[in-house]
Coordinates of C-alpha atoms in Angstrom, one line a residue:
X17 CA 0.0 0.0 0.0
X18 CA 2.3 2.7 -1.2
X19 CA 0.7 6.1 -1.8
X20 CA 3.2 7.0 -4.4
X21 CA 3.0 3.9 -6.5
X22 CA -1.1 4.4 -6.1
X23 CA -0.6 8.0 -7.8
X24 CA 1.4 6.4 -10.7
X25 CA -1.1 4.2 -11.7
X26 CA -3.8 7.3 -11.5
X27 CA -1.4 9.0 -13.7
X28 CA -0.7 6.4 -15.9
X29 CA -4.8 5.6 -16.5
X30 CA -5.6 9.9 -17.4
X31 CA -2.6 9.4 -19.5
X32 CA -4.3 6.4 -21.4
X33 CA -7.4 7.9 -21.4
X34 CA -6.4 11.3 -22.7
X35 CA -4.5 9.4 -25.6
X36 CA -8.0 7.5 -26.4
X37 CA -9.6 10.3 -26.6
X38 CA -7.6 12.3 -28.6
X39 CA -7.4 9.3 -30.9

């Protein structure tokens, strides 16, 4: 349970989505 790590996965998935979206 590592704060951190939990905020790098959030990042990773708005990343992902932003990219399907623009696409």
């Amino acid at each position: 349970r590592l704060p951190y790590r939990s905020a790098w996965v959030g990042g990773s998935a708005v990343l992902i989505r932003c990219c399907e979206r623009v696409v």
